[in-house]
Coordinates of C-alpha atoms and ligand atoms in Angstrom, one line a residue:
X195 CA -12.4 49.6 2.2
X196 CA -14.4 47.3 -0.4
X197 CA -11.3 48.1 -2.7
X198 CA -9.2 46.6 -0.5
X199 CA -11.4 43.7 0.6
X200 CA -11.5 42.4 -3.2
X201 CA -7.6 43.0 -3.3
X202 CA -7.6 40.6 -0.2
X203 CA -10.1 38.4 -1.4
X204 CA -7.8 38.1 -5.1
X205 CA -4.6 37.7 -3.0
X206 CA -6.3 34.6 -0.8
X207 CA -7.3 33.1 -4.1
X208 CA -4.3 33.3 -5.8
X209 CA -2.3 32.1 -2.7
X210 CA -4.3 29.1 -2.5
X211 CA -4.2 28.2 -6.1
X212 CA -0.3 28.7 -6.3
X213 CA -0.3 26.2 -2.9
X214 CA -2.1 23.5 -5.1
X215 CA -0.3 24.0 -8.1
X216 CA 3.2 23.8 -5.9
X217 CA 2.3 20.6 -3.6
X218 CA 1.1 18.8 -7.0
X219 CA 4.0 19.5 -8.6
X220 CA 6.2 18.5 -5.7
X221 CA 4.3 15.5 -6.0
X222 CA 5.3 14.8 -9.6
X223 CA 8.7 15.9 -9.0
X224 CA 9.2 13.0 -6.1
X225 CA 6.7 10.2 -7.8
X226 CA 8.8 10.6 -11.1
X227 CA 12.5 10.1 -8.9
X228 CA 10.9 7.5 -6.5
X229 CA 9.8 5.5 -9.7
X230 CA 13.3 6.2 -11.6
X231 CA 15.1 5.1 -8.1
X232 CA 12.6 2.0 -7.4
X233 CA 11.1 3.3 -4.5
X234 CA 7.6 2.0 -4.9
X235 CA 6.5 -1.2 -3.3
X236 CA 3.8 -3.5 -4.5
X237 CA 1.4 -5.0 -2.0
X238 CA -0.6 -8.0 -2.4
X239 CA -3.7 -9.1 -1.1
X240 CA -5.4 -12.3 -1.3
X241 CA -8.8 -12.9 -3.4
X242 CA -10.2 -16.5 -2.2
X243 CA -13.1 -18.6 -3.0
X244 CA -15.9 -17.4 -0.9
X245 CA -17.4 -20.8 0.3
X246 CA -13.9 -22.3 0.5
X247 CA -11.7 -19.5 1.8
X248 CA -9.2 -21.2 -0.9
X249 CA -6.5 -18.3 -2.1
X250 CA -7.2 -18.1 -5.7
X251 CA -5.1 -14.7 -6.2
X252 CA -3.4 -11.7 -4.9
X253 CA -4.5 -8.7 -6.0
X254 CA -1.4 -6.3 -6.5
X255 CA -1.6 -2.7 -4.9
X256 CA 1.0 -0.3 -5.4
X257 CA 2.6 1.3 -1.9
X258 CA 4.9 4.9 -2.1
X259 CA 6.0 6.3 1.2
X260 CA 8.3 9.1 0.6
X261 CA 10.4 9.7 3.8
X262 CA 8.0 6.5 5.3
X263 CA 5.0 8.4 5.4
X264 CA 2.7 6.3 3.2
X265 CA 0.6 8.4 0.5
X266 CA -2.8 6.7 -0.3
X267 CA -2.6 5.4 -4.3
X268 CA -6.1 7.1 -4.5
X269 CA -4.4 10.2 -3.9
X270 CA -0.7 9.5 -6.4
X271 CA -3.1 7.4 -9.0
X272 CA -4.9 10.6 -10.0
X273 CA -1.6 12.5 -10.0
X274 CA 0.4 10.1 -11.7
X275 CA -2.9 9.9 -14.6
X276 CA -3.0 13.7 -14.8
X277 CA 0.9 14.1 -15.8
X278 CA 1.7 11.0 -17.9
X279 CA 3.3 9.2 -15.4
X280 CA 0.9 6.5 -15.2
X281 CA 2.8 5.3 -18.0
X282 CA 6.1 4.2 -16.3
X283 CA 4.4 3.9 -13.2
X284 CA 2.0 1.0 -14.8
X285 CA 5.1 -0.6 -16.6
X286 CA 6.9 -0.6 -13.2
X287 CA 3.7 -2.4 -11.4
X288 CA 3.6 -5.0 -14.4
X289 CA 6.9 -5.9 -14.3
X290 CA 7.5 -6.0 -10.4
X291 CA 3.9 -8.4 -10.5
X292 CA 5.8 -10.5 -13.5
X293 CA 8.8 -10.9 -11.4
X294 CA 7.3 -11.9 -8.0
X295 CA 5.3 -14.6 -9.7
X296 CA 8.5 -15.8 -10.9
X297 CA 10.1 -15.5 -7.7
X298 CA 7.0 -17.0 -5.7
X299 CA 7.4 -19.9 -7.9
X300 CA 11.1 -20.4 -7.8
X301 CA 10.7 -20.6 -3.8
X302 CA 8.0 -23.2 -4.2
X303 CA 9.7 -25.0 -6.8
X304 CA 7.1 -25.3 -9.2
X305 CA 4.0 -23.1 -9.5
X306 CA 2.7 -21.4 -6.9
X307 CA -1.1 -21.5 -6.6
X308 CA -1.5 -18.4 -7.0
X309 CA -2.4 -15.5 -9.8
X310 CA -1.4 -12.2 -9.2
X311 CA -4.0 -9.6 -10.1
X312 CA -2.3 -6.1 -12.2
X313 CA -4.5 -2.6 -11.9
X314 CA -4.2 -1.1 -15.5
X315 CA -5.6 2.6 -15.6
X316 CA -8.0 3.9 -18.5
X317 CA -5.1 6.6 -19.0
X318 CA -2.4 4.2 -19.3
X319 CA -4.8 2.0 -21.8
X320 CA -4.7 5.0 -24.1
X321 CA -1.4 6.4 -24.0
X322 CA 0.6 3.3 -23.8
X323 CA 0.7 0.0 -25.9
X324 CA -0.1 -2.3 -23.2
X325 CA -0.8 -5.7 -24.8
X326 CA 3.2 -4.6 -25.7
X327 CA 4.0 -3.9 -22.6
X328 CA 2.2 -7.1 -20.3
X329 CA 4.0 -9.2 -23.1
X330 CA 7.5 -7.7 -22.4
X331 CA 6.7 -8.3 -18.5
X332 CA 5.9 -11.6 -19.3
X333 CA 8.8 -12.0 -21.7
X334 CA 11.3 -10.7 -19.2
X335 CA 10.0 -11.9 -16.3
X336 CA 9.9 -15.9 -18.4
X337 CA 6.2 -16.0 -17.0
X338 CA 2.7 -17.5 -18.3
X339 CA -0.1 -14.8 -19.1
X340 CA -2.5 -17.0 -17.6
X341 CA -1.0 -16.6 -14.4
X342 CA -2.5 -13.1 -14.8
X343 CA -5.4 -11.3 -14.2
X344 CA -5.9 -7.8 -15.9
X345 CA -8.1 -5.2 -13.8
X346 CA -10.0 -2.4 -15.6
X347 CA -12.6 0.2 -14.3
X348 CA -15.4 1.1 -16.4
X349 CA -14.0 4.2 -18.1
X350 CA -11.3 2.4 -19.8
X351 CA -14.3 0.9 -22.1
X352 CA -15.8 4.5 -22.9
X353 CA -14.9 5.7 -26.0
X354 CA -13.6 3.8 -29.2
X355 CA -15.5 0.4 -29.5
X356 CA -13.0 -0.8 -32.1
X357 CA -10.3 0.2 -30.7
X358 CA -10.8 -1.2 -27.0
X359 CA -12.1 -4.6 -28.3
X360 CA -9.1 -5.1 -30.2
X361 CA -6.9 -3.8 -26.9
X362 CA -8.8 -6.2 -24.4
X363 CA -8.3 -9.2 -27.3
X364 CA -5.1 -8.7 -27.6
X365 CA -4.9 -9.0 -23.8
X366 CA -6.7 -12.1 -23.9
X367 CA -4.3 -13.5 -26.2
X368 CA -1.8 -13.4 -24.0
X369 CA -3.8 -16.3 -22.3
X370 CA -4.6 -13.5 -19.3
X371 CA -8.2 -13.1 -17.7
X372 CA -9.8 -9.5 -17.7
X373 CA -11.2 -8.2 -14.5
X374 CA -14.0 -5.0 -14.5
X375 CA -12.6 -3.4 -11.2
X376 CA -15.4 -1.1 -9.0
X377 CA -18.1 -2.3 -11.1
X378 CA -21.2 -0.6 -10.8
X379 CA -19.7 3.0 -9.9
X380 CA -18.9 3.7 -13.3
X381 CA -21.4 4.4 -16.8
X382 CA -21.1 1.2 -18.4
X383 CA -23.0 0.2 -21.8
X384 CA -24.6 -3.2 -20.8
X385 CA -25.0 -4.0 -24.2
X386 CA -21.5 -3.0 -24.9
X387 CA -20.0 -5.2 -21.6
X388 CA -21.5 -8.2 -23.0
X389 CA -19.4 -7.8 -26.5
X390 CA -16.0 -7.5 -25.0
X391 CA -13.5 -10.8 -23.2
X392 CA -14.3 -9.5 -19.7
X393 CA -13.9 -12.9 -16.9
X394 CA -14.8 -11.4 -14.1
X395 CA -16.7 -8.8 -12.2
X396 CA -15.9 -7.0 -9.3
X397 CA -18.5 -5.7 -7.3
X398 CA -17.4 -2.2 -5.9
X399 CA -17.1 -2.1 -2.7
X400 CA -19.4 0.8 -1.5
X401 CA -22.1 -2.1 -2.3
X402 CA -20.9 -4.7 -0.2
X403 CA -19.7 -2.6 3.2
X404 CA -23.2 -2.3 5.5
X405 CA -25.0 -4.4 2.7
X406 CA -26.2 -7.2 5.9
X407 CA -28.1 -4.1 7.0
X408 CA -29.6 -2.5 3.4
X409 CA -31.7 -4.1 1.9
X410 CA -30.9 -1.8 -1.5
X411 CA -27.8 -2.4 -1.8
X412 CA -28.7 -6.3 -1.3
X413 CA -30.8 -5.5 -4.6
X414 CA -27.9 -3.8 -6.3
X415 CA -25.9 -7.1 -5.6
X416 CA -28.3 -9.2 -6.6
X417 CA -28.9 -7.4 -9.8
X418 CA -24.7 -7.3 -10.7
X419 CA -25.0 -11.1 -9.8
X420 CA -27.6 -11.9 -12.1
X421 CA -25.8 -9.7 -15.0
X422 CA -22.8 -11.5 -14.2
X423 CA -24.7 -15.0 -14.9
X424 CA -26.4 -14.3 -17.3
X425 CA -23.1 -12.5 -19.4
X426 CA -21.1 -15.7 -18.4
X427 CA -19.1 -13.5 -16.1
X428 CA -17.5 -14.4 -12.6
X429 CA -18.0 -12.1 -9.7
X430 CA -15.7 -11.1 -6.7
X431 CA -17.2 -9.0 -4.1
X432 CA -14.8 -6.4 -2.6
X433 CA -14.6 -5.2 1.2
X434 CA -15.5 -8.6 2.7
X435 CA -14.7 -7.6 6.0
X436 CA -16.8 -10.4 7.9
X437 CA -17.8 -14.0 7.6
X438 CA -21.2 -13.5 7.4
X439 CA -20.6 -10.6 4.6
X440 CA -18.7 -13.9 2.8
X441 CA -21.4 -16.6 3.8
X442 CA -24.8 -14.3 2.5
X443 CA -22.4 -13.5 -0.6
X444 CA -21.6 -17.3 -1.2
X445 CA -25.4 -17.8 -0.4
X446 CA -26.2 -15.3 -3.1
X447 CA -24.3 -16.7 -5.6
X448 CA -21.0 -14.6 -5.7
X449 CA -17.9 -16.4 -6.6
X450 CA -14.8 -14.6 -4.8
X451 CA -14.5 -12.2 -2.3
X452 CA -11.8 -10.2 -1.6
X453 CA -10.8 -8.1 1.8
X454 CA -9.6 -8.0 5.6
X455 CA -11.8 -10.7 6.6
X456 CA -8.9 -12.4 4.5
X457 CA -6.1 -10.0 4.6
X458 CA -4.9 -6.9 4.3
X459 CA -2.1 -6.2 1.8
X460 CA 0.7 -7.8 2.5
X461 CA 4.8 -7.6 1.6
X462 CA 5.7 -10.0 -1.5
X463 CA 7.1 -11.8 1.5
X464 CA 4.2 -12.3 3.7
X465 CA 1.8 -12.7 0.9
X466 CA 3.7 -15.8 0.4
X467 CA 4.1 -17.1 3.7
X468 CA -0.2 -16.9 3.7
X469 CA -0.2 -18.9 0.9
X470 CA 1.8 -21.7 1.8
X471 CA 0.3 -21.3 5.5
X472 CA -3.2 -21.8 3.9
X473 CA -1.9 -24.5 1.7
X474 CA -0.4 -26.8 4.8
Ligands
C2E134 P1 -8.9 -1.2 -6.1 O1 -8.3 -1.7 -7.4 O2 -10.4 -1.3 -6.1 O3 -8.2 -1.9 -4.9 C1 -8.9 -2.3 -3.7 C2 -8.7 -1.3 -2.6 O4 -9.6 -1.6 -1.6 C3 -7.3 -1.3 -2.1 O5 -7.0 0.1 -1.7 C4 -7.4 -2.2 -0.8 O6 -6.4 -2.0 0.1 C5 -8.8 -1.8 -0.4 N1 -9.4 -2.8 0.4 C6 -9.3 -4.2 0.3 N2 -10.1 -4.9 1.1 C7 -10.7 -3.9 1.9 C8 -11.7 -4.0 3.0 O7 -12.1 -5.1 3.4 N3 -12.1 -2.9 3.5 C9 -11.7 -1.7 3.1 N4 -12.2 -0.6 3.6 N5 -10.8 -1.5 2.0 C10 -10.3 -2.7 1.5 P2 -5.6 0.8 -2.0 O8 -4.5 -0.2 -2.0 O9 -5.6 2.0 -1.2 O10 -5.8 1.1 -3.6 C11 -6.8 2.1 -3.9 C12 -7.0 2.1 -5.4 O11 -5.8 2.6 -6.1 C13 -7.2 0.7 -6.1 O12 -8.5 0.3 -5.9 C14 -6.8 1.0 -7.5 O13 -7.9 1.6 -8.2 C15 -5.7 2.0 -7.3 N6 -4.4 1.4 -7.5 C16 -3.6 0.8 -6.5 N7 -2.5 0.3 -7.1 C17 -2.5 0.6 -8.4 C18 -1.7 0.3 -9.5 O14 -0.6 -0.3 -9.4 N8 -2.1 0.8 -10.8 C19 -3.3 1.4 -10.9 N9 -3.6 1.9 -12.2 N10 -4.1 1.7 -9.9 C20 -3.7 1.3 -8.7
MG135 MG1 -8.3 -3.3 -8.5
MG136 MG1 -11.5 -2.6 -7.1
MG137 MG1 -12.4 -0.3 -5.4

């Protein structure tokens, strides 16, 4: 009987594994085909001026929905990290991001008034040339780099000092501004952060929802904002669902704020209707 019961228990286990192992690859399968066929969609959704409400830029978000059932990019990020596709997946997001600029300011026949903000994975950072490959977006696309901002999370700047410095100046060369996305979830080295071309922090968001009501993570905002200021460093606040969230944040000294008190993402589309909208 106990014989048995461990052959059962092995059998559950090894069913449950091969499940994992099969879904993930029929992820990989259909994310590899959907970015060959130019299935993905970017998103965009507007980052504004927190005591103006002015649209300063659109952050870009990367959509999949095989068979139009959306999958979460928190859920094809990781997969897409763990099998190299990040790769052309982060080429593709560049590249669609150069050419909506381009077409945003074709419709408004001069330049838009907005920048569009490009996610950039620590795995892509290391397996990819991608001062190379923003400068063939921009190239192609016949955009500015300053009309770009570049969004990292803290693990891209583990690791290598030399290396990354030279990365993130060569990024900076391109006349783009460096973004540190989630800040404040990952390990950074202070003293480290303060050496490299970052612009702008972004407060994670897990700080900034029920913040009105915690007065710890008030502290942990206040702290990142006095880092910020004292490293030269702009701030945006993430998850600014309400206008007093924006007002206290303005009040505190944050710069930008970004979430649905705003917008959701939006289609290329939309996002620029908003704009011009907010600009009338
Ligand atoms: P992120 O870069 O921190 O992007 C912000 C996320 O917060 C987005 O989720 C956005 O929809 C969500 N959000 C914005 N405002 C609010 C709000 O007020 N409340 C709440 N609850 N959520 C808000 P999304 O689009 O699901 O993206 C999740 C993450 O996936 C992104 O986090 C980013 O890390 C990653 N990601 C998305 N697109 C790309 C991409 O093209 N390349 C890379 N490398 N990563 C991407
Ligand atoms: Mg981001
Ligand atoms: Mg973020
Ligand atoms: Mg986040």
């Amino acid at each position: 009987v106990k014989r048995a019961k461990q052959t059962g228990d092995v059998e559950l286990y090894e069913r449950s594994s091969y499940d994992i192992v099969r879904t993930h690859f029929g992820i990989e399968t259909r994310l590899r085909r959907a970015i060959e066929n130019g299935e993905m969609q970017l998103a965009f959704q507007p980052i504004c001026d927190l005591s103006t409400g002015r649209i300063i830029s659109f952050e870009s978000l990367a959509r999949w929905a095989p068979d139009d059932v959306p999958v979460s990019p928190v859920d094809f990020i990781p997969v897409a990290e763990e099998c190299g596709l990040i790769v052309p997946l982060g080429r593709w997001a560049m590249d669609a991001a150069a050419r909506t600029i381009a077409e945003w300011d074709a419709q408004a026949g001069g330049p838009c008034g907005a920048n569009v903000a490009v996610n950039i994975s620590a795995i892509q950072l290391q397996r990819d040339n991608v001062p190379a490959m923003v400068r063939h977006a921009l190239e192609t696309n016949g955009v500015d780099g300053n009309r770009f901002t570049l969004e990292l999370t803290e693990s891209a700047i583990i690791g290598d000092p030399d290396g990354i410095s030279k990365t993130l100046q060569a990024l900076k060369d391109l006349g783009s501004r460096l973004a540190m996305d989630d800040f404040g979830t990952g390990y950074s080295n202070l003293a480290y952060l303060q050496r490299l071309p970052i612009d702008i922090l972004k407060i994670d968001r897990s700080f900034i929802t029920g913040m009105l009501a915690d007065r710890d993570k008030v502290a942990i905002v206040r702290a990142i904002l006095s880092l910020a200021q004292a490293l030269g460093m702009q701030t945006t606040a993430e998850g600014v669902e309400s206008n007093d969230l924006a007002q206290t944040l303005a009040a505190l000294g944050c710069t930008y704020g970004q979430g649905y008190l705003y917008s959701q993402p939006l289609s290329s589309a939309a996002a620029f209707d908003y704009l011009a909208s907010r600009k009338a």
